[in-house]
Coordinates of C-alpha atoms and ligand atoms in Angstrom, one line a residue:
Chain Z
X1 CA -1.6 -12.9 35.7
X2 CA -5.0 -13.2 35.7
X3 CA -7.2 -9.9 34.7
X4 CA -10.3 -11.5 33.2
X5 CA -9.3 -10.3 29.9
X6 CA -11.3 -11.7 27.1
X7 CA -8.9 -12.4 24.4
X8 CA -9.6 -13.3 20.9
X9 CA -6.6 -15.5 20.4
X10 CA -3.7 -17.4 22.2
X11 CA -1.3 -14.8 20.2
X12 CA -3.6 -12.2 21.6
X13 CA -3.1 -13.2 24.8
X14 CA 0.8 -13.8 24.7
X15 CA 1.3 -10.2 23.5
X16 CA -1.1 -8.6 26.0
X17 CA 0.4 -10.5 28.9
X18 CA 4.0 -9.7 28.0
X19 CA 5.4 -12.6 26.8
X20 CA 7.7 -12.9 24.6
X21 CA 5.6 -14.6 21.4
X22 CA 6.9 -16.7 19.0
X23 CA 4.9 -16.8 15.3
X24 CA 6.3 -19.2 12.7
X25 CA 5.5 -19.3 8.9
X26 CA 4.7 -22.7 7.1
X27 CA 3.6 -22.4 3.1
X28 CA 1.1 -24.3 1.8
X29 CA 2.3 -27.4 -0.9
X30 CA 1.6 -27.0 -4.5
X31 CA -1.6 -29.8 -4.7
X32 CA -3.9 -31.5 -2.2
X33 CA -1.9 -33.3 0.0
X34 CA -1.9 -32.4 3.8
X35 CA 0.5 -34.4 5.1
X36 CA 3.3 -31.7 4.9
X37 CA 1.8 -28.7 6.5
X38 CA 0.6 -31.6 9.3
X39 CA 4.1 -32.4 9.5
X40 CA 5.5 -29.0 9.9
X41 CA 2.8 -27.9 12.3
X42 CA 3.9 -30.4 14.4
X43 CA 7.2 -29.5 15.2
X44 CA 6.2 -26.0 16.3
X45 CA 3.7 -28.0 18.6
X46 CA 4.4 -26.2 22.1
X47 CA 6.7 -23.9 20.7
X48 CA 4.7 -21.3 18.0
X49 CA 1.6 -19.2 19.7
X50 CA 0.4 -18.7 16.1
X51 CA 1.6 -20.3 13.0
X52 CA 1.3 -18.4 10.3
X53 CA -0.2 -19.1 6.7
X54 CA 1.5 -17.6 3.5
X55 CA -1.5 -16.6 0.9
X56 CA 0.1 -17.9 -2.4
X57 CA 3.8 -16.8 -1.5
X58 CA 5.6 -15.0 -4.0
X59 CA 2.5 -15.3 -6.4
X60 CA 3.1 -19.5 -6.7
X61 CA -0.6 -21.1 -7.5
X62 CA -1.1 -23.4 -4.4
X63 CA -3.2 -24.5 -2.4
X64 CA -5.2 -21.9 -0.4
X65 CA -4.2 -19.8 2.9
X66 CA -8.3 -20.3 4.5
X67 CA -8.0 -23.5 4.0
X68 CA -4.6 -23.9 5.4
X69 CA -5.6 -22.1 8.4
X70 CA -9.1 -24.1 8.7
X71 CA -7.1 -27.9 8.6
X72 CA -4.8 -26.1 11.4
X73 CA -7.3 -25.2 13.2
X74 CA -8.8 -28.3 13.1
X75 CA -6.0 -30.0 14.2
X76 CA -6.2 -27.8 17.4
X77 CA -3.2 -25.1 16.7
X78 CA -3.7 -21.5 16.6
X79 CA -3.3 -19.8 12.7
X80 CA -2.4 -16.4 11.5
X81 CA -4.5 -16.1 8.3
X82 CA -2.4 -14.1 6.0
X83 CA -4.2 -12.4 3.5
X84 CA -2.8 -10.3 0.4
X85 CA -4.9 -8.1 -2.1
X86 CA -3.3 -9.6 -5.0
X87 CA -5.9 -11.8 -6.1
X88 CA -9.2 -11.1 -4.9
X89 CA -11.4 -7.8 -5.0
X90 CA -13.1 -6.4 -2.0
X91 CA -16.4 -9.0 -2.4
X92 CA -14.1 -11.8 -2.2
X93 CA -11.7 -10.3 0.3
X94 CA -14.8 -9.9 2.7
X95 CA -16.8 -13.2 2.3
X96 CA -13.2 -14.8 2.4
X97 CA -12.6 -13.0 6.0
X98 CA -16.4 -13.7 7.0
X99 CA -15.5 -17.2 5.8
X100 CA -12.5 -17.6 8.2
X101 CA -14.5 -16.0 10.8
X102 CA -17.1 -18.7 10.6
X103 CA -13.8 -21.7 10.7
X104 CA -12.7 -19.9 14.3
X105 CA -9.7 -18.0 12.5
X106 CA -8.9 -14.9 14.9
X107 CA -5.5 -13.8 13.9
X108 CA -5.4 -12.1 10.2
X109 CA -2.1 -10.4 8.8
X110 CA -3.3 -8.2 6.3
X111 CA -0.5 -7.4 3.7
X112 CA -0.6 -6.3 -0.2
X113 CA 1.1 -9.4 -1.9
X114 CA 4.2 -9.9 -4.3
X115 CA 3.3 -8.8 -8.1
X116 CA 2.1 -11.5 -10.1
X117 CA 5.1 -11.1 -12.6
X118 CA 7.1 -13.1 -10.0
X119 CA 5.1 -15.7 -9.5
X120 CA 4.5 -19.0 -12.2
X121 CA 1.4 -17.5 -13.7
X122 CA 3.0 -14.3 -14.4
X123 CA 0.3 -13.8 -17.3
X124 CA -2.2 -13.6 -14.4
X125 CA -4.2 -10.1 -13.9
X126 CA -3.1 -8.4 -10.8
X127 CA -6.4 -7.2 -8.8
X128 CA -5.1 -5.0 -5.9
X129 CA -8.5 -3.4 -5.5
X130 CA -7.9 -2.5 -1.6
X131 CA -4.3 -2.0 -0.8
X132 CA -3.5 -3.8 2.9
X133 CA -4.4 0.1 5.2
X134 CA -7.9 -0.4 3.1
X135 CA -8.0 -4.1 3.9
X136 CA -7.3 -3.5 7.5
X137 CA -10.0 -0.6 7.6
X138 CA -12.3 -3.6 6.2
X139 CA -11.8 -5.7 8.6
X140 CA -12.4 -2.7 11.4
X141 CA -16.3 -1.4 9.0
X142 CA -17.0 -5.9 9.0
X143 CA -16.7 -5.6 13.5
X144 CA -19.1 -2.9 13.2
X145 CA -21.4 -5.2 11.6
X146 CA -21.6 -3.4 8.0
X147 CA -19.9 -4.5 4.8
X148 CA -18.2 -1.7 2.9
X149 CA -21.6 -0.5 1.0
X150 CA -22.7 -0.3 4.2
X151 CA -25.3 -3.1 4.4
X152 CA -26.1 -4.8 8.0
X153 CA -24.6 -7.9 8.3
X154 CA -26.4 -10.7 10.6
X155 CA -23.6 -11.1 12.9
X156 CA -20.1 -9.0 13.0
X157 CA -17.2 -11.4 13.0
X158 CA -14.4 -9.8 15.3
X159 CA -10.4 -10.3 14.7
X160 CA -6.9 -10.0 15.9
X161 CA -5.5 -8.0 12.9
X162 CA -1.6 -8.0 12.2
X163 CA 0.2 -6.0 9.1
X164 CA 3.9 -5.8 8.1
X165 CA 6.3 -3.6 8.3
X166 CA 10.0 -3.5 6.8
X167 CA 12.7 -2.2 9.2
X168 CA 15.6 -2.7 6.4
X169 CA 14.1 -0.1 3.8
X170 CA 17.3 0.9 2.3
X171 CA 17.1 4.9 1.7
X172 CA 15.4 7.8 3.0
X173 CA 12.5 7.5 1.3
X174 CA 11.4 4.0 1.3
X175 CA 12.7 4.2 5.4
X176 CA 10.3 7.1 6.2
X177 CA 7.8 5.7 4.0
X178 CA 7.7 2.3 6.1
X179 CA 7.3 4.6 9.5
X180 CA 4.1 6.7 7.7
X181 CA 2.4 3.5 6.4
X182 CA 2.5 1.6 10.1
X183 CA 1.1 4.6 11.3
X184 CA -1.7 4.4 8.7
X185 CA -2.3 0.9 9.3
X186 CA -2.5 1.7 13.3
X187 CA -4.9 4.0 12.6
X188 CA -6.5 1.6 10.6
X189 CA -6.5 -1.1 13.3
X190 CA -3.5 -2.5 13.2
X191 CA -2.9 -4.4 16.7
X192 CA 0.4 -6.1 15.9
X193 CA 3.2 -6.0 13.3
X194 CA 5.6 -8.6 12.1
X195 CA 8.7 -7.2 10.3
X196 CA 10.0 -8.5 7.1
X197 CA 13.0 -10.5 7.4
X198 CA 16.3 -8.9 9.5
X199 CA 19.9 -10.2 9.6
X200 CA 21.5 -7.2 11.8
X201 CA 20.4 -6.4 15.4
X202 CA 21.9 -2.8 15.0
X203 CA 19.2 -2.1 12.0
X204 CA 17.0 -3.4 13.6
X205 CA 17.4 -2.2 17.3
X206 CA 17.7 1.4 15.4
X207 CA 14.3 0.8 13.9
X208 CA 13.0 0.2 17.9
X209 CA 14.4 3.1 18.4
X210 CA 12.4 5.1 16.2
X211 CA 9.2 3.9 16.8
X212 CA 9.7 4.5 20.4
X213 CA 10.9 8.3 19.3
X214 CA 7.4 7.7 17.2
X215 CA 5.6 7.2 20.4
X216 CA 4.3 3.9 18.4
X217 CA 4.1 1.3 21.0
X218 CA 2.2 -1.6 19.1
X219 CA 3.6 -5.1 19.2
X220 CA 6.4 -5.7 17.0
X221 CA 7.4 -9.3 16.3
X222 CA 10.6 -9.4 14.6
X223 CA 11.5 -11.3 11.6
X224 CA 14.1 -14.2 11.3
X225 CA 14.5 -16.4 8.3
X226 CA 16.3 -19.4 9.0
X227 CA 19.8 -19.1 6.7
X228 CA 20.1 -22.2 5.0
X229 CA 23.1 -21.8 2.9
X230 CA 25.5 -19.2 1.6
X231 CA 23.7 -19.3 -2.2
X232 CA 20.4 -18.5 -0.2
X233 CA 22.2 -15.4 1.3
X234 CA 23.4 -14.0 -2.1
X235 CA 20.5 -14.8 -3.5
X236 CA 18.5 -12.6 -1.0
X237 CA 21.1 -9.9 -0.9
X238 CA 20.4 -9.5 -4.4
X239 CA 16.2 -10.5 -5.6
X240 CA 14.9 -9.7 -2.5
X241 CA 14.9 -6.2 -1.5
X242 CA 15.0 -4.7 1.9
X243 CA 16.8 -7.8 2.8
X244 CA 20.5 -7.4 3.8
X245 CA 22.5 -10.6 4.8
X246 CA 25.8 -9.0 6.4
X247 CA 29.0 -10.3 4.8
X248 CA 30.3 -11.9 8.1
X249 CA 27.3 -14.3 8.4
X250 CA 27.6 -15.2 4.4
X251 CA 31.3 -16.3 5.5
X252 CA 30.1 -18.5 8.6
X253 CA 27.5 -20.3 6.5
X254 CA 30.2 -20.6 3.4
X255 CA 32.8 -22.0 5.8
X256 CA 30.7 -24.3 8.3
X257 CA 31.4 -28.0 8.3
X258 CA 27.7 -28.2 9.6
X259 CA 25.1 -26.0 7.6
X260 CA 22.2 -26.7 10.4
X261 CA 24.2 -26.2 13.3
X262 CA 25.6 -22.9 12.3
X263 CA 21.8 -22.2 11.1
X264 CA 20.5 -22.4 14.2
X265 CA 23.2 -20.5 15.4
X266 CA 22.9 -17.4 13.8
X267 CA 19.3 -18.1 14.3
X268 CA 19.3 -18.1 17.9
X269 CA 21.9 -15.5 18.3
X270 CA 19.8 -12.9 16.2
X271 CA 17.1 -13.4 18.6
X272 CA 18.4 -13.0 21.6
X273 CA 20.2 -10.0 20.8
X274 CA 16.9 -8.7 19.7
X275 CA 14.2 -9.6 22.5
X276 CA 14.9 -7.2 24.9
X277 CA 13.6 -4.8 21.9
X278 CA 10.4 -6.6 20.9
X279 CA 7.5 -8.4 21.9
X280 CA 8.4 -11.8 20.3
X281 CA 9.7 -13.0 17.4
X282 CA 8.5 -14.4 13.7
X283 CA 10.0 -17.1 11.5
X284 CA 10.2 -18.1 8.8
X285 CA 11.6 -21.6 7.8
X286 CA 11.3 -22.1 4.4
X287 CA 10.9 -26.2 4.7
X288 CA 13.4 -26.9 7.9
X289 CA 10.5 -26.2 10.4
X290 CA 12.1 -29.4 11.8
X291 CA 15.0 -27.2 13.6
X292 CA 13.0 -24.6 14.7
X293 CA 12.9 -26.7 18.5
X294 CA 16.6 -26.4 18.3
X295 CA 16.9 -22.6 17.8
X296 CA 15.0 -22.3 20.6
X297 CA 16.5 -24.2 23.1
X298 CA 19.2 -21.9 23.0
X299 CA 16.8 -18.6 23.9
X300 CA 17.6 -17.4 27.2
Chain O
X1 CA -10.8 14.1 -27.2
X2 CA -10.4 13.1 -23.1
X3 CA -13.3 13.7 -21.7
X4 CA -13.8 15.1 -18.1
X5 CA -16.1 16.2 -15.8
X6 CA -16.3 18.5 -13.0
X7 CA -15.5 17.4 -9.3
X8 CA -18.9 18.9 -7.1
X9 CA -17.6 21.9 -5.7
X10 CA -18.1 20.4 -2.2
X11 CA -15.0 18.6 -2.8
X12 CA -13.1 21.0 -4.3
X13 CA -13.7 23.4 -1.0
X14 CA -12.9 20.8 1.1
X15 CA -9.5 20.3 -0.5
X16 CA -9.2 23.8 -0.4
X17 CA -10.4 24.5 3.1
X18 CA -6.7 25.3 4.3
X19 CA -6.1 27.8 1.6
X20 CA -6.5 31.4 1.1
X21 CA -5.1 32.8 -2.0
X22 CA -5.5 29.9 -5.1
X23 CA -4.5 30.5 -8.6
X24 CA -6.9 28.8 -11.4
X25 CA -5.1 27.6 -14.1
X26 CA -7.1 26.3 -17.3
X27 CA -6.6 23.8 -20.2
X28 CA -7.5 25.1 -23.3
X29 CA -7.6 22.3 -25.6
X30 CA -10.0 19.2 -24.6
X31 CA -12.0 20.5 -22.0
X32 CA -13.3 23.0 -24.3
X33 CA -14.2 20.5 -25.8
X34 CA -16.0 18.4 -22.7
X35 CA -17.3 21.6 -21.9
X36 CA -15.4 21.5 -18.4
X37 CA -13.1 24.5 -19.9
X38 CA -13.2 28.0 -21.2
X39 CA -12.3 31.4 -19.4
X40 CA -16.4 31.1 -18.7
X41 CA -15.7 28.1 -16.5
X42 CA -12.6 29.3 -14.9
X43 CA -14.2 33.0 -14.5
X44 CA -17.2 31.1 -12.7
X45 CA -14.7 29.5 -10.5
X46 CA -13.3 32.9 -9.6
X47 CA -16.4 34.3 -8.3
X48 CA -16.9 30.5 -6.5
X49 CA -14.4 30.7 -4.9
X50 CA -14.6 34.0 -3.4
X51 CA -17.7 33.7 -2.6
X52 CA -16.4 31.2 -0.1
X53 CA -13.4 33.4 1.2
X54 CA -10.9 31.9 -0.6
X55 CA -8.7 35.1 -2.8
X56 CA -8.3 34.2 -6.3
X57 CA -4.3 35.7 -6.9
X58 CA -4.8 34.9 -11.4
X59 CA -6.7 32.9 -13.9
X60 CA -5.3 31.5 -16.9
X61 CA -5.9 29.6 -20.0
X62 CA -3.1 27.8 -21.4
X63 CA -3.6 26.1 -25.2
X64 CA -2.6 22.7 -23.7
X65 CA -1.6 21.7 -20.0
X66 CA -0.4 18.5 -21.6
X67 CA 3.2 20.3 -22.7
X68 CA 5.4 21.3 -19.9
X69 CA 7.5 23.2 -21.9
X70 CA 4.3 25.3 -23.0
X71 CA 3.0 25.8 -18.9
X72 CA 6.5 26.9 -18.1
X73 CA 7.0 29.4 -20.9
X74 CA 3.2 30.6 -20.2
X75 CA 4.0 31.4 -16.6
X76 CA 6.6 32.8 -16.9
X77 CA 5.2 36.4 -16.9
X78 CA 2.9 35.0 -14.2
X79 CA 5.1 34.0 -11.6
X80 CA 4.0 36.7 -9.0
X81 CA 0.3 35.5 -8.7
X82 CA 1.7 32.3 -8.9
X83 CA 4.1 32.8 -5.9
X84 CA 1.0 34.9 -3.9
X85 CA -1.1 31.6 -4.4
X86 CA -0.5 28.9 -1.3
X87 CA -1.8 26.3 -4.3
X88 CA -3.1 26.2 -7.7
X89 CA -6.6 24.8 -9.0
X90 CA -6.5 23.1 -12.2
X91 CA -8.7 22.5 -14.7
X92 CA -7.4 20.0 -17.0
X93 CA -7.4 15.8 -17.5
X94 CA -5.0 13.8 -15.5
X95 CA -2.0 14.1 -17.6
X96 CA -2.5 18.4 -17.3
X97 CA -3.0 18.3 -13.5
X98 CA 0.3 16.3 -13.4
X99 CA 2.3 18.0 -15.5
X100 CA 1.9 21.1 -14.4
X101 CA 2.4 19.8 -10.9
X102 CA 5.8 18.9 -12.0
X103 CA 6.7 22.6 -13.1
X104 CA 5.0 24.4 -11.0
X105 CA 6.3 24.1 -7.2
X106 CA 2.7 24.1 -5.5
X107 CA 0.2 22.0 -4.7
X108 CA -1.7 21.6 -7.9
X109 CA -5.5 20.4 -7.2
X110 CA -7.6 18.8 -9.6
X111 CA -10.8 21.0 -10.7
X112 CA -12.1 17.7 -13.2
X113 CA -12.0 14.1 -12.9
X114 CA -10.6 12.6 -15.9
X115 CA -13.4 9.5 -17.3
X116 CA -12.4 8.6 -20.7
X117 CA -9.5 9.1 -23.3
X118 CA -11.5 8.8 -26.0
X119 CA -8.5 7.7 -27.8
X120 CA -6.2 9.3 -27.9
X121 CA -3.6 10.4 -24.8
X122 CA -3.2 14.0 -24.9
X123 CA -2.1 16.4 -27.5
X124 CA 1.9 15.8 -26.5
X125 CA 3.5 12.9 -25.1
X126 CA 4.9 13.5 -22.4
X127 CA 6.0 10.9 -19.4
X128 CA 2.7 11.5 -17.9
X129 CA -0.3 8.8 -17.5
X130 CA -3.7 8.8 -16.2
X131 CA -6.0 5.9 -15.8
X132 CA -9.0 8.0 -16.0
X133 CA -10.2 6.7 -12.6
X134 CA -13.0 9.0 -12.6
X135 CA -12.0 10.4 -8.8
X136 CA -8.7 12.2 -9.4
X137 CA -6.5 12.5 -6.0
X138 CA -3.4 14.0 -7.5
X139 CA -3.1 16.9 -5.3
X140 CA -3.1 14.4 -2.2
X141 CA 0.1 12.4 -4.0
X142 CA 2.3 15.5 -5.1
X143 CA 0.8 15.6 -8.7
X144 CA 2.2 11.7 -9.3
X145 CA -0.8 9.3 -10.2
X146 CA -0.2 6.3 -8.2
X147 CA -2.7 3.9 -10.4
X148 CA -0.3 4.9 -13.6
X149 CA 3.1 5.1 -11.2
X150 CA 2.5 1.8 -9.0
X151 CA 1.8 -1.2 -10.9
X152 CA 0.0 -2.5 -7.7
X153 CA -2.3 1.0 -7.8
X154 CA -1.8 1.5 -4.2
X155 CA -3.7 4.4 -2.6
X156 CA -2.0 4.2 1.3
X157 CA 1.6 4.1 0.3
X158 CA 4.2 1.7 -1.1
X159 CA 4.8 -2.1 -0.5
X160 CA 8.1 -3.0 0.7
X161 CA 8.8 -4.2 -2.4
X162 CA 11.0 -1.3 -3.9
X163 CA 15.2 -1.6 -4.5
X164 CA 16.9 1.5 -4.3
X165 CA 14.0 3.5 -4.8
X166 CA 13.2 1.3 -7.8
X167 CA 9.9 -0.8 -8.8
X168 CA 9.7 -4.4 -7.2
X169 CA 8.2 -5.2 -10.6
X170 CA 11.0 -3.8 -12.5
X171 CA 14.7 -2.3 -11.5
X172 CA 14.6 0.4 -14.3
X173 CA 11.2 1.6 -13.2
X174 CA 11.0 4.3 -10.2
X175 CA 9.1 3.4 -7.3
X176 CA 5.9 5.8 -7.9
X177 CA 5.8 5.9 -4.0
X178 CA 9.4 7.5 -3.5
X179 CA 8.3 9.8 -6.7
X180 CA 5.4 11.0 -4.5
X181 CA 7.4 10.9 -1.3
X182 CA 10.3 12.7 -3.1
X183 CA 7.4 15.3 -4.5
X184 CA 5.6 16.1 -1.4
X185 CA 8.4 16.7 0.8
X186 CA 9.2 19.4 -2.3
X187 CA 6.3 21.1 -1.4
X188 CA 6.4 20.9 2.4
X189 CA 3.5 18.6 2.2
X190 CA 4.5 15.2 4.0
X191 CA 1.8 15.0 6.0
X192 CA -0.8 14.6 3.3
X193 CA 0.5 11.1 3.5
X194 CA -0.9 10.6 6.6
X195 CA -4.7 11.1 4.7
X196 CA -6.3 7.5 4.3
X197 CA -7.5 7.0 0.9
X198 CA -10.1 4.5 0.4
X199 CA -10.9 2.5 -1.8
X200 CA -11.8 3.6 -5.6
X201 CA -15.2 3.9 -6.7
X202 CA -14.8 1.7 -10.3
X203 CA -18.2 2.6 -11.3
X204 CA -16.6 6.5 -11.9
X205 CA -14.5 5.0 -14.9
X206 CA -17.8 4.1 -17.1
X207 CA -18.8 7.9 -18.8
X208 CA -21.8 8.8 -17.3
X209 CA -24.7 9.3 -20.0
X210 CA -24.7 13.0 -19.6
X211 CA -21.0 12.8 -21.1
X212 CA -22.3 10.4 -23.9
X213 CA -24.1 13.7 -25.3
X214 CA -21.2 15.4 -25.5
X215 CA -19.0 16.2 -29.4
X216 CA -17.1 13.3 -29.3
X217 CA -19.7 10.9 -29.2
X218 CA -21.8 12.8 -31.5
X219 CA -19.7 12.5 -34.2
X220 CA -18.7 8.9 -33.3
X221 CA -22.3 8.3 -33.8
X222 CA -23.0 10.8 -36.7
X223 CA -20.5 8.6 -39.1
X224 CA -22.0 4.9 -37.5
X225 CA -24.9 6.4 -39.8
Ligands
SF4_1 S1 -5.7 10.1 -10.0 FE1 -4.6 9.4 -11.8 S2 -6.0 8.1 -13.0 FE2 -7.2 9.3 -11.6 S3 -7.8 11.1 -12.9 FE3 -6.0 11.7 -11.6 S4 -4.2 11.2 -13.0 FE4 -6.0 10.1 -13.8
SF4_2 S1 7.8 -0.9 -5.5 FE1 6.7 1.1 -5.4 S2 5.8 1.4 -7.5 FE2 6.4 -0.7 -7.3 S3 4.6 -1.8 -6.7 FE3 5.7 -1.3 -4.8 S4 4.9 0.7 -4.1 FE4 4.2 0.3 -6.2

């Protein structure tokens, strides 16, 4: 389909047109060396329509998500600059987003960030001066050409500007809390979402349901973590919240004489039962970006 | 002393603007003292308001707004023009606007801005805590103050952090989101989520120079000499 559409990114273009998009997270290494984001980037090579950069993952000191982004680019793939509020106040947050503007970064996820008590510099000050609906309203006042005092800038950069959203909240409150928050960050500009990790279809088909009910009808890539073990589940089920690991699939990964095989199993499974639901998918694979080819050469 | 200082009556109207009978509630200990208090100040008020249409159902002055146990006992023989009221103006620091938010079952709006402790935290602990942001938004977050409540002082909502309606940062800490969640939908107010906040001015937390002539800093400066 060709309708002369100018899009800002590949990703962009994959969601407009209907396809079914595929985004896959790589983490930056603790030091300088580039060799294992090249690496990792390379098996998503024809696979990912954006690649996603964690910025300082669960408040670990490494190296940076712009620069990250700007060596992918580089290297020819197409980045999702993620961007928490953890760390830097809005002068920084702004240069930082003119900054990947200037390295041809389109696609930026804009999401608040872990508390630095989690992290290994747990002493650190925790800045949070614009919460992620204030950094995405940033990024909407910086493509009017004004910074947020208001001054002119010379030239507006422009972006394709993602958030998160958690279909697994596990009460009332947090649930309906989730709903009213992607609403603000529509509002806000918000032109895609990727959802925190999901292990069950059903809550997550449910969670569809709503936003259709909602009337909300932005892109929704849904989130898939690559299982790796059963100590991986537990350890989710229990540190990370608005996670749930069904007992079933703890079971499959505890019993399996081959921890990769039944990975990609569940893997591939999970999404196929969800992408008649979404607009494409988003993975995460913690290190074994090397089987991400194989989960999906089993999507129908 | 906390010192305060009065919100422009612009914005006071405008967080009004979908009320027509407001009760005025007063804090008679500190701002007395910042001169943001007094029946004078909540009398003025009165006549403010109706001037602009808005009915003014009581006025009261209570010794501290600090005490819950003191607001609830003082209202008590109040409760009509309380109930005939669709929200109550308060003027008092922080901690007053959000303890009396959490006895009375109302909207409670904040008249002052809260700047500066000036040492001390009130005249009773209770389990409230204000940052003294300068800008106080407490009747847009069902009287919970989400820079004390949330550790990540978010203005649009929560992370997706929480447990069980608990604190990412901490399992035996309540999520200050679900508390303001949990405290609007009390009042019928849900959709004052929807409101986008943006971002706090800092500058309001320095005390502006006409507050630096006020008591407490005279006397600060009185026994420097
Ligand atoms: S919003 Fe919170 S920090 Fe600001 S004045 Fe009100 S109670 Fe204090
Ligand atoms: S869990 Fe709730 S209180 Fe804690 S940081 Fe997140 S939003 Fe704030």
């Amino acid at each position: 389909m060709n309708t002369g559409k100018k899009y800002l990114s590949k990703l962009e273009k994959s969601l407009d047109e209907g396809k079914f998009a595929i985004t896959c997270e790589i983490g930056p290494p603790k030091g300088a060396d580039q060799e294992e984001i090249r690496e990792a980037a390379e098996y998503l090579k024809g696979i990912a329509d954006g690649i996603n950069v964690t910025d300082l993952q669960s408040s670990v000191m490494r190296l940076g998500s712009l620069a990250t982004c700007t060596l992918l680019k580089q290297w020819g793939y197409e980045p999702v600059f993620q961007m928490t509020t953890r760390d830097r106040n809005r002068l920084a947050l702004q240069s930082d987003l003119i900054s990947a503007y200037t390295m041809g970064i389109r696609n930026v996820l804009a999401i608040t960030g872990d508390y630095t008590t989690v992290g290994d510099h747990p002493q650190a000050e925790p800045v949070y001066d614009l919460d992620s609906v204030q950094l995405l309203w940033t990024m909407k006042t910086l493509e009017e050409g004004k910074d947020l005092s208001g001054n002119d800038l010379t030239a507006a950069p422009k972006f394709f500007k993602g958030a998160v959203v958690n279909p697994g909240a596990d009460t009332e409150a947090a649930y309906e809390l989730q709903i009213i928050k992607m609403k603000k960050k529509i509002e806000q500009g918000a032109q895609f979402f990727q959802t925190q990790a999901i292990f069950d279809a059903e809550v997550f088909k449910r969670f569809m349901d709503r936003l259709e009910k909602e009337k909300i009808d932005v892109p929704v890539l849904a989130g898939v973590i690559l299982l790796k073990s059963k100590g991986m589940a537990n350890y989710m089920n229990k540190f990370v919240p608005g996670v749930f690991v069904p007992g079933p699939l703890i079971e499959k990964m505890d019993t399996t004489g081959d921890k990769v095989a039944t990975c990609i199993e569940i893997a591939s499974g999970l999404i196929n039962e969800v992408k008649p639901y979404c607009s494409g998918t988003h993975i995460q694979a913690l290190g074994w970006e090397k089987h991400i080819p194989a989960v999906f050469a089993n999507i129908k | 002393m906390i010192l305060t200082e009065f919100k422009p009556i612009e914005e006071i109207l405008e967080r009004l603007k979908e009320e027509k009978v407001v009760f005025i509630m007063g804090c008679g200990g500190c701002p007395e003292g910042a001169n943001t208090g007094g029946m004078e100040v909540l009398n003025d008020m009165k006549t403010k308001l109706e001037e602009n249409g808005i009915k003014v159902s009581g006025v009261i002055e209570i010794d501290f707004l600090c005490q819950k146990a003191l607001i609830r006992s003082r209202l008590k023989p109040r409760k009509q023009e309380i109930e005939a009221a669709d929200s109550v103006l308060v003027f008092s620091c922080g901690l007053g606007v959000q303890a009396s938010s959490a006895v009375i079952d109302k909207v409670c709006h904040p008249a002052l801005n809260t700047i500066t402790f000036g040492g001390i935290t009130g005249m009773w602990q209770g389990t409230e805590r204000c940052d003294t942001c300068g800008n106080c938004i407490l009747d847009l977050t069902g009287g919970i103050c989400p820079y004390t409540a949330c550790p990540k002082k978010l203005e649009n909502g929560p992370c997706a952090g929480q447990g069980n309606d608990m604190c990412e940062t901490d399992p035996q800490r309540d999520c200050g989101w679900v508390l303001i969640y949990k405290s609007l939908k009390r009042l019928g107010q849900l959709d004052r989520l929807m409101q986008f906040i943006p971002p706090r001015d800092y500058r309001k937390i320095l005390p502006s120079s006409e507050l630096r002539k006020t008591r407490l800093w005279a006397l600060d400066e009185e026994e420097a000499e």
